[in-house]
Amino acid sequence: MSETQGKNNKIDIFENKPVPTALAIMAIPTIISQLIILAYNMADMYFIGQTNNPYMVAASSLAATVFLMMTALANLFGVGGSNLVVRLLGVKDQEEARKVASISLVMALCCAAVFSASCFIFMDPLLDLLGASENTIGYARQYLFFVVVIGGIPTVLSSTMSAMLRNIGYSKEGAFGLSMGGILNIVLDPLLMFVILPKGYEVMGAAIATLLSNTSAFLYYIFTYQRVKKDTILALPKSIEKIRSTSWKSIFAVGVPAALSLLLYDLTTIVINMLSSAHGDLELAAIGIVLKVERLPLNIGVGICLGMMPLIAYNYTAKNEKRMKAFFTTARAVGLTIAFVCVGLYYTFAPYIIQAFIKDPETLQLGTQFMKARCFATPVMFLSFQMVHYMQAIGKGRVSFYLAVIRQLCLNIPILFILNILFGMSGIIWTQAIADFINAVISYVIYYRVNKELSFN
């Protein structure tokens, strides 16, 4: 295939292919990668759970919140930079798109290095703040050191490079690296946890497996960038590019809210862990398992939204209102269908699902109870974060941030504290469904107002 034919095929996805087909081309590889990422995150929890040590399970749940903070950094330039890149391609400004893609990688590297160093210096105070006890802090230190301190840079750069590839039409290539890393993690987990390292170091084994898998994904993306650089605007940075001031504003207008949105989600998880730990380490272990398992429909939803975003962004800047809105409604229909199916499956098979992760009778009973309640939040959670992705796609970063603030700071966290006081752990579990139902209603009011103000002339 010639260079011109390759570029034309990618443009055809954005401009001409039927909406369901184009969405499938962009979303299916991303969904697969999201599911494999979920699988390796759940693999850590699964294999750690095989120790039947609830303190190890609780520690990995605490450490996961710090890992999510690091993922937020990838959103800053992965979402902010790649979203601007596809909008610049929509108006045929390829040179500025190339520069934005380059500087986004440089900035992602710098931010990841600062975050990893900070976590190393302030590790114990951070874990104390997150609710670590004397039973869990040692295991949590092991996980953070390898996954965040050593593995921070390759993890953030892999996510950023994947977003860049996906948003210019290379969805398969963008998804493959993350998928490859996930599969490698699943293979390495039992080998490092139960064969190579001695008993008592299972959490460290899971952490090293994650480090090696993320580093392998990063090496794959370096190779892929080199392979596609002749046909795309992507290339490994050789210098610090100078971009327009308006481009900086656009990156941060979308990237900062995208990062803060994930940080606010992480803050909510931290609050859940802190409130749950006050009820006991077993409650913390049980909710940690449920929070992992419920990511199945949510990760599929994220994959749909990530596939949707560049299609909406391109057609928004190309002023094709009909096609832009068609991508949004199609993605919503698919996401809700999957969410409702998962509600039925999770409610029916909750005890068997939890038992796959831990067999401690009390933790199993708690996890089953928690999952049967939390699953009802799935459809409204999808509606909430799809709206955030839509606002990011059309460059309304401030609106997407407001939506995240409303969801987490105005609804989720206050309701968590109130219901915890009134109903204990049951209140914590039911908060998500209540908060996201209210948030979905508010989001759609804002959505209709924003759409009335969009100009396609």
Coordinates of C-alpha atoms in Angstrom, one line a residue:
M1 CA 0.0 0.0 0.0
S2 CA 1.4 3.4 -0.9
E3 CA 1.8 6.3 1.6
T4 CA -1.1 8.2 0.0
Q5 CA -3.4 5.1 0.0
G6 CA -2.6 4.5 3.7
K7 CA -3.4 8.1 4.7
N8 CA -6.6 8.1 2.6
N9 CA -7.8 4.9 4.3
K10 CA -7.4 6.4 7.7
I11 CA -9.2 9.6 6.6
D12 CA -12.0 7.5 5.2
I13 CA -12.7 6.1 8.7
F14 CA -13.3 9.6 10.0
E15 CA -15.2 11.0 7.0
N16 CA -17.0 8.4 4.9
K17 CA -17.4 4.9 6.4
P18 CA -20.9 4.1 7.9
V19 CA -21.1 5.2 11.5
P20 CA -21.4 1.7 13.1
T21 CA -18.5 0.4 11.0
A22 CA -16.2 3.4 11.8
L23 CA -17.0 3.2 15.5
A24 CA -16.3 -0.6 15.4
I25 CA -13.0 -0.1 13.6
M26 CA -11.9 2.5 16.2
A27 CA -13.5 1.0 19.3
I28 CA -13.1 -2.8 19.1
P29 CA -9.3 -2.9 19.3
T30 CA -9.5 -0.4 22.2
I31 CA -12.1 -2.5 24.0
I32 CA -9.9 -5.6 23.6
S33 CA -6.9 -3.7 25.0
Q34 CA -9.1 -2.3 27.9
L35 CA -10.3 -5.9 28.7
I36 CA -6.7 -7.2 28.7
I37 CA -5.6 -4.3 30.9
L38 CA -8.5 -5.2 33.2
A39 CA -7.5 -8.9 33.0
Y40 CA -4.0 -8.2 34.2
N41 CA -5.2 -5.8 36.9
M42 CA -7.6 -8.5 38.0
A43 CA -4.8 -11.1 37.6
D44 CA -2.8 -9.3 40.3
M45 CA -5.8 -9.3 42.6
Y46 CA -6.6 -12.9 41.7
F47 CA -3.1 -14.3 42.3
I48 CA -2.7 -12.2 45.4
G49 CA -6.0 -13.6 46.6
Q50 CA -4.8 -17.1 46.1
T51 CA -2.5 -16.5 49.1
N52 CA -5.8 -16.3 51.1
N53 CA -4.2 -13.3 52.9
P54 CA -6.7 -10.4 53.1
Y55 CA -3.9 -8.0 54.2
M56 CA -2.1 -8.5 50.9
V57 CA -5.3 -8.0 49.0
A58 CA -6.1 -4.8 51.0
A59 CA -2.5 -3.5 50.4
S60 CA -2.8 -4.0 46.6
S61 CA -6.1 -2.1 46.7
L62 CA -4.4 0.8 48.4
A63 CA -1.5 0.8 46.0
A64 CA -3.8 0.8 43.1
T65 CA -5.0 4.3 44.0
V66 CA -1.5 5.6 43.5
F67 CA -1.2 3.8 40.2
L68 CA -4.4 5.5 39.1
M69 CA -2.8 8.9 40.0
M70 CA 0.0 8.1 37.7
T71 CA -2.5 7.2 35.0
A72 CA -4.0 10.7 35.4
L73 CA -0.6 12.1 34.3
A74 CA -0.8 10.1 31.1
N75 CA -4.3 11.7 30.6
L76 CA -2.8 15.2 30.8
F77 CA -0.8 14.8 27.5
G78 CA -2.3 11.6 26.2
V79 CA -5.8 12.9 26.1
G80 CA -5.0 16.6 25.9
G81 CA -2.3 16.2 23.2
S82 CA -3.9 13.5 21.1
N83 CA -7.3 15.2 21.1
L84 CA -5.7 18.4 19.8
V85 CA -3.7 16.4 17.2
V86 CA -6.9 14.9 15.7
R87 CA -8.7 18.3 15.7
L88 CA -5.7 19.8 13.9
L89 CA -5.8 17.0 11.4
G90 CA -9.5 17.8 10.9
V91 CA -8.6 21.3 9.7
K92 CA -5.6 19.9 7.7
D93 CA -2.9 21.5 9.9
Q94 CA -0.4 18.6 9.8
E95 CA 2.7 20.5 10.8
E96 CA 1.3 21.8 14.0
A97 CA -0.2 18.4 14.7
R98 CA 3.3 16.9 14.3
K99 CA 4.8 19.4 16.8
V100 CA 2.0 18.9 19.3
A101 CA 2.5 15.1 19.2
S102 CA 6.2 15.5 19.8
I103 CA 6.0 18.0 22.7
S104 CA 3.3 15.9 24.4
L105 CA 5.7 13.0 24.7
V106 CA 8.5 15.2 26.1
M107 CA 6.1 16.7 28.7
A108 CA 4.7 13.3 29.6
L109 CA 8.3 12.0 30.3
C110 CA 9.0 15.0 32.6
C111 CA 5.8 14.7 34.6
A112 CA 6.2 10.9 35.1
A113 CA 9.8 11.4 36.3
V114 CA 8.7 14.0 38.9
F115 CA 5.8 11.9 40.1
S116 CA 7.9 8.8 40.5
A117 CA 10.6 10.6 42.5
S118 CA 7.9 12.2 44.7
C119 CA 6.4 8.9 45.5
F120 CA 9.8 7.5 46.4
I121 CA 10.5 10.4 48.8
F122 CA 7.1 10.6 50.4
M123 CA 6.0 6.9 50.2
D124 CA 5.2 6.2 53.9
P125 CA 3.3 9.5 54.5
L126 CA 1.3 8.9 51.3
L127 CA 0.4 5.3 52.3
D128 CA -0.6 6.5 55.8
L129 CA -2.9 9.0 54.3
L130 CA -4.5 6.4 52.1
G131 CA -5.4 4.3 55.2
A132 CA -2.6 1.7 55.4
S133 CA -2.4 -0.2 58.6
E134 CA 0.6 -1.9 60.2
N135 CA -0.7 -5.1 58.6
T136 CA -0.8 -3.7 55.0
I137 CA 1.9 -0.9 54.7
G138 CA 4.8 -3.3 54.1
Y139 CA 3.1 -5.0 51.2
A140 CA 1.9 -1.7 49.8
R141 CA 5.5 -0.4 49.8
Q142 CA 6.7 -3.3 47.7
Y143 CA 4.0 -2.7 45.1
L144 CA 4.6 1.0 44.8
F145 CA 8.4 0.8 44.6
F146 CA 8.3 -1.4 41.5
V147 CA 5.2 -0.3 39.7
V148 CA 5.3 3.5 40.4
V149 CA 8.9 4.5 41.4
I150 CA 10.7 2.3 38.8
G151 CA 7.9 1.8 36.4
G152 CA 6.4 5.2 36.2
I153 CA 8.1 6.5 33.1
P154 CA 7.4 3.5 30.8
T155 CA 3.8 3.3 32.1
V156 CA 3.0 6.9 31.4
L157 CA 4.7 7.1 28.0
S158 CA 3.1 3.8 26.9
S159 CA -0.4 5.3 27.6
T160 CA 0.5 8.6 25.9
M161 CA 1.9 6.9 22.8
S162 CA -1.1 4.5 22.6
A163 CA -3.5 7.5 22.7
M164 CA -1.6 9.3 19.9
L165 CA -1.7 6.2 17.6
R166 CA -5.4 5.6 18.3
N167 CA -6.4 9.1 17.7
I168 CA -4.8 9.3 14.2
G169 CA -6.6 6.1 13.1
Y170 CA -4.0 3.5 14.2
S171 CA -6.4 1.9 16.7
K172 CA -5.1 -1.6 16.3
E173 CA -1.5 -0.5 16.8
G174 CA -2.5 1.7 19.7
A175 CA -4.3 -1.1 21.4
F176 CA -1.8 -3.9 20.7
G177 CA 1.0 -2.6 22.9
L178 CA -1.2 -2.4 26.0
S179 CA -2.7 -5.8 25.2
M180 CA 0.7 -7.4 24.8
G181 CA 1.8 -5.9 28.1
G182 CA -1.3 -7.2 29.8
I183 CA -0.9 -10.8 28.5
L184 CA 2.7 -10.8 29.5
N185 CA 1.7 -9.6 33.0
I186 CA -0.8 -12.5 33.3
V187 CA 2.0 -15.0 32.4
L188 CA 4.6 -13.5 34.7
D189 CA 2.4 -13.1 37.8
P190 CA 2.3 -16.8 38.9
L191 CA 5.9 -17.4 37.8
L192 CA 7.3 -14.5 39.9
M193 CA 4.8 -14.9 42.8
F194 CA 4.9 -18.6 43.4
V195 CA 8.0 -20.0 41.7
I196 CA 10.8 -17.4 41.7
L197 CA 10.3 -15.3 44.8
P198 CA 10.0 -16.9 48.3
K199 CA 6.7 -17.1 50.3
G200 CA 5.6 -13.8 51.7
Y201 CA 6.8 -11.8 48.7
E202 CA 3.8 -12.4 46.5
V203 CA 2.9 -8.7 46.3
M204 CA 6.4 -7.9 45.2
G205 CA 6.2 -10.6 42.5
A206 CA 2.9 -9.1 41.2
A207 CA 4.6 -5.6 41.2
I208 CA 7.6 -6.8 39.3
A209 CA 5.4 -8.6 36.7
T210 CA 3.5 -5.3 36.1
L211 CA 6.8 -3.4 35.8
L212 CA 8.2 -5.8 33.2
S213 CA 4.9 -5.8 31.2
N214 CA 4.6 -2.0 31.1
T215 CA 8.3 -1.7 30.1
S216 CA 7.7 -4.2 27.3
A217 CA 4.7 -2.2 26.0
F218 CA 6.8 0.9 26.0
L219 CA 9.5 -0.8 23.9
Y220 CA 6.8 -1.9 21.5
Y221 CA 5.5 1.7 21.1
I222 CA 9.1 3.0 20.4
F223 CA 9.4 0.4 17.6
T224 CA 5.9 1.2 16.2
Y225 CA 6.6 5.0 16.2
Q226 CA 9.7 4.3 14.1
R227 CA 7.7 2.1 11.7
V228 CA 4.8 4.5 11.1
K229 CA 6.8 7.8 11.0
K230 CA 7.0 7.9 7.2
D231 CA 3.2 7.7 6.9
T232 CA 2.1 9.8 9.9
I233 CA 2.8 12.9 11.8
L234 CA 4.2 10.8 14.7
A235 CA 7.9 10.4 15.5
L236 CA 10.1 10.1 18.5
P237 CA 11.2 13.6 19.7
K238 CA 14.7 14.6 18.8
S239 CA 14.3 18.1 20.2
I240 CA 11.8 20.3 22.1
E241 CA 9.3 21.5 19.6
K242 CA 8.0 25.1 19.7
I243 CA 4.2 25.1 19.3
R244 CA 1.7 28.0 19.1
S245 CA 0.4 29.5 22.4
T246 CA -3.1 28.5 21.3
S247 CA -2.0 24.9 21.0
W248 CA -0.6 25.0 24.6
K249 CA -4.0 26.4 25.8
S250 CA -5.9 23.7 23.9
I251 CA -3.7 20.9 25.3
F252 CA -4.2 22.1 28.9
A253 CA -7.8 23.0 28.3
V254 CA -8.6 19.4 27.7
G255 CA -5.7 17.6 29.3
V256 CA -5.9 19.2 32.8
P257 CA -9.6 18.5 33.2
A258 CA -9.0 14.9 31.9
A259 CA -6.2 14.4 34.5
L260 CA -8.1 16.0 37.3
S261 CA -11.2 14.0 36.4
L262 CA -9.3 10.8 36.9
L263 CA -7.7 12.2 40.1
L264 CA -11.1 13.0 41.5
Y265 CA -12.2 9.5 40.7
D266 CA -9.1 8.3 42.5
L267 CA -9.9 10.6 45.4
T268 CA -13.4 8.9 45.6
T269 CA -11.7 5.5 45.7
I270 CA -9.3 6.7 48.4
V271 CA -12.3 7.9 50.5
I272 CA -14.1 4.5 49.9
N273 CA -10.9 2.7 51.1
M274 CA -10.5 5.0 54.1
L275 CA -14.1 4.6 55.2
S276 CA -14.1 0.9 54.5
S277 CA -10.8 0.4 56.5
A278 CA -12.4 2.0 59.5
H279 CA -14.9 -0.9 59.4
G280 CA -12.1 -3.5 59.2
D281 CA -9.4 -4.9 56.9
L282 CA -11.7 -7.6 55.7
E283 CA -14.2 -5.0 54.6
L284 CA -11.4 -3.2 52.8
A285 CA -10.3 -6.4 51.1
A286 CA -13.9 -7.2 50.0
I287 CA -14.6 -3.8 48.5
G288 CA -11.2 -3.9 46.8
I289 CA -12.2 -7.0 45.0
V290 CA -15.6 -5.6 44.0
L291 CA -14.0 -2.4 42.7
K292 CA -11.7 -4.5 40.5
V293 CA -14.5 -6.8 39.2
E294 CA -16.9 -4.0 38.4
R295 CA -14.4 -2.6 35.9
L296 CA -15.4 -5.2 33.3
P297 CA -18.4 -3.3 31.9
L298 CA -16.8 0.0 32.7
N299 CA -13.6 -0.8 30.8
I300 CA -15.7 -1.9 27.8
G301 CA -17.5 1.5 28.2
V302 CA -14.2 3.3 28.3
G303 CA -13.1 1.4 25.2
I304 CA -16.2 2.6 23.4
C305 CA -15.7 6.1 24.5
L306 CA -12.0 6.2 23.5
G307 CA -13.0 4.9 20.1
M308 CA -15.7 7.5 19.9
M309 CA -13.6 10.5 20.9
P310 CA -11.4 11.0 17.8
L311 CA -14.3 10.4 15.5
I312 CA -16.3 13.1 17.2
A313 CA -13.3 15.4 17.5
Y314 CA -12.5 15.1 13.8
N315 CA -16.1 15.7 12.6
Y316 CA -16.6 18.6 15.1
T317 CA -13.6 20.5 13.6
A318 CA -14.7 19.4 10.1
K319 CA -18.2 20.9 10.9
N320 CA -20.1 17.6 10.1
E321 CA -22.7 17.9 12.9
K322 CA -24.9 15.0 11.7
R323 CA -22.0 12.5 11.7
M324 CA -20.6 13.8 15.0
K325 CA -23.9 13.3 16.8
A326 CA -24.5 9.9 15.2
F327 CA -21.2 8.6 16.7
F328 CA -22.4 9.8 20.1
T329 CA -25.8 8.2 20.0
T330 CA -24.5 4.9 18.6
A331 CA -21.8 4.7 21.2
R332 CA -24.4 5.3 23.9
A333 CA -26.7 2.6 22.7
V334 CA -23.9 0.0 22.6
G335 CA -22.6 1.0 26.0
L336 CA -25.9 0.9 27.8
T337 CA -26.8 -2.5 26.3
I338 CA -23.5 -4.0 27.7
A339 CA -24.1 -2.3 31.0
F340 CA -27.5 -3.8 31.6
V341 CA -26.4 -7.3 30.6
C342 CA -23.6 -7.0 33.1
V343 CA -26.0 -5.9 35.9
G344 CA -27.9 -9.2 35.4
L345 CA -24.8 -11.3 35.3
Y346 CA -23.2 -9.7 38.3
Y347 CA -26.3 -9.9 40.5
T348 CA -26.9 -13.6 39.6
F349 CA -23.3 -14.9 39.8
A350 CA -21.8 -12.6 42.5
P351 CA -20.8 -15.4 45.0
Y352 CA -19.0 -17.4 42.3
I353 CA -17.2 -14.3 41.0
I354 CA -15.9 -13.3 44.5
Q355 CA -15.0 -16.9 45.3
A356 CA -12.6 -16.9 42.3
F357 CA -10.6 -14.2 44.0
I358 CA -10.6 -15.2 47.7
K359 CA -12.1 -18.1 49.6
D360 CA -11.9 -16.6 53.1
P361 CA -15.6 -17.2 54.2
E362 CA -16.2 -13.8 55.8
T363 CA -14.5 -11.8 53.0
L364 CA -16.5 -13.9 50.5
Q365 CA -19.8 -13.1 52.2
L366 CA -19.0 -9.4 52.4
G367 CA -17.8 -9.3 48.7
T368 CA -21.0 -11.0 47.5
Q369 CA -23.2 -8.5 49.4
F370 CA -21.2 -5.5 48.1
M371 CA -21.3 -6.7 44.5
K372 CA -25.0 -7.3 44.4
A373 CA -25.5 -3.7 45.4
R374 CA -22.8 -2.0 43.4
C375 CA -23.7 -3.6 40.1
F376 CA -26.9 -1.4 39.8
A377 CA -24.7 1.7 39.3
T378 CA -23.2 0.4 36.1
P379 CA -25.6 1.9 33.5
V380 CA -25.6 5.4 35.1
M381 CA -21.8 5.3 35.5
F382 CA -21.4 4.7 31.8
L383 CA -23.7 7.7 31.0
S384 CA -21.7 9.9 33.3
F385 CA -18.3 9.2 31.9
Q386 CA -19.4 9.1 28.3
M387 CA -20.5 12.7 28.7
V388 CA -17.1 13.6 30.0
H389 CA -15.4 12.0 27.0
Y390 CA -17.8 13.8 24.6
M391 CA -17.0 17.2 26.1
Q392 CA -13.3 16.4 25.9
A393 CA -13.7 15.4 22.2
I394 CA -15.2 18.8 21.2
G395 CA -12.6 20.7 23.2
K396 CA -14.9 21.6 26.1
G397 CA -12.3 20.7 28.7
R398 CA -13.8 23.1 31.3
V399 CA -17.2 21.6 31.0
S400 CA -15.8 18.1 31.3
F401 CA -14.0 19.2 34.4
Y402 CA -17.2 20.7 35.9
L403 CA -19.0 17.4 35.2
A404 CA -16.3 15.5 37.1
V405 CA -16.4 18.0 40.0
I406 CA -20.2 17.7 40.2
R407 CA -20.0 13.9 40.1
Q408 CA -17.2 13.4 42.6
L409 CA -16.9 16.4 44.9
C410 CA -20.5 17.6 44.9
L411 CA -22.3 14.2 44.9
N412 CA -20.2 11.0 45.4
I413 CA -17.9 12.0 48.2
P414 CA -20.4 14.0 50.3
I415 CA -23.0 11.1 49.9
L416 CA -20.3 8.6 50.9
F417 CA -19.8 10.4 54.2
I418 CA -23.5 10.9 54.9
L419 CA -24.5 7.3 54.1
N420 CA -21.6 5.9 56.0
I421 CA -22.7 7.7 59.1
L422 CA -26.3 6.6 58.6
F423 CA -25.9 3.0 57.3
G424 CA -22.2 2.0 57.7
M425 CA -20.8 -0.2 54.9
S426 CA -24.2 -0.6 53.2
G427 CA -24.3 3.2 52.8
I428 CA -20.8 3.1 51.2
I429 CA -21.9 0.4 48.7
W430 CA -25.1 2.1 47.6
T431 CA -23.6 5.6 47.2
Q432 CA -22.4 5.0 43.6
A433 CA -25.8 4.2 42.2
I434 CA -27.5 7.1 43.9
A435 CA -24.8 9.7 43.0
D436 CA -24.4 8.6 39.4
F437 CA -28.2 8.6 38.8
I438 CA -28.3 12.3 39.9
N439 CA -25.2 13.1 38.0
A440 CA -26.5 11.5 34.7
V441 CA -29.6 13.8 34.9
I442 CA -27.4 16.9 35.5
S443 CA -25.0 15.8 32.7
Y444 CA -27.8 15.6 30.1
V445 CA -29.1 19.0 31.0
I446 CA -25.6 20.5 30.5
Y447 CA -25.2 18.4 27.3
Y448 CA -28.3 19.9 25.6
R449 CA -27.3 23.5 26.6
V450 CA -23.7 23.0 25.2
N451 CA -25.1 21.5 21.9
K452 CA -27.3 24.6 21.4
E453 CA -24.2 26.8 21.6
L454 CA -22.1 24.8 19.1
S455 CA -21.5 26.5 15.8
F456 CA -21.2 24.5 12.5
N457 CA -21.4 27.4 10.1

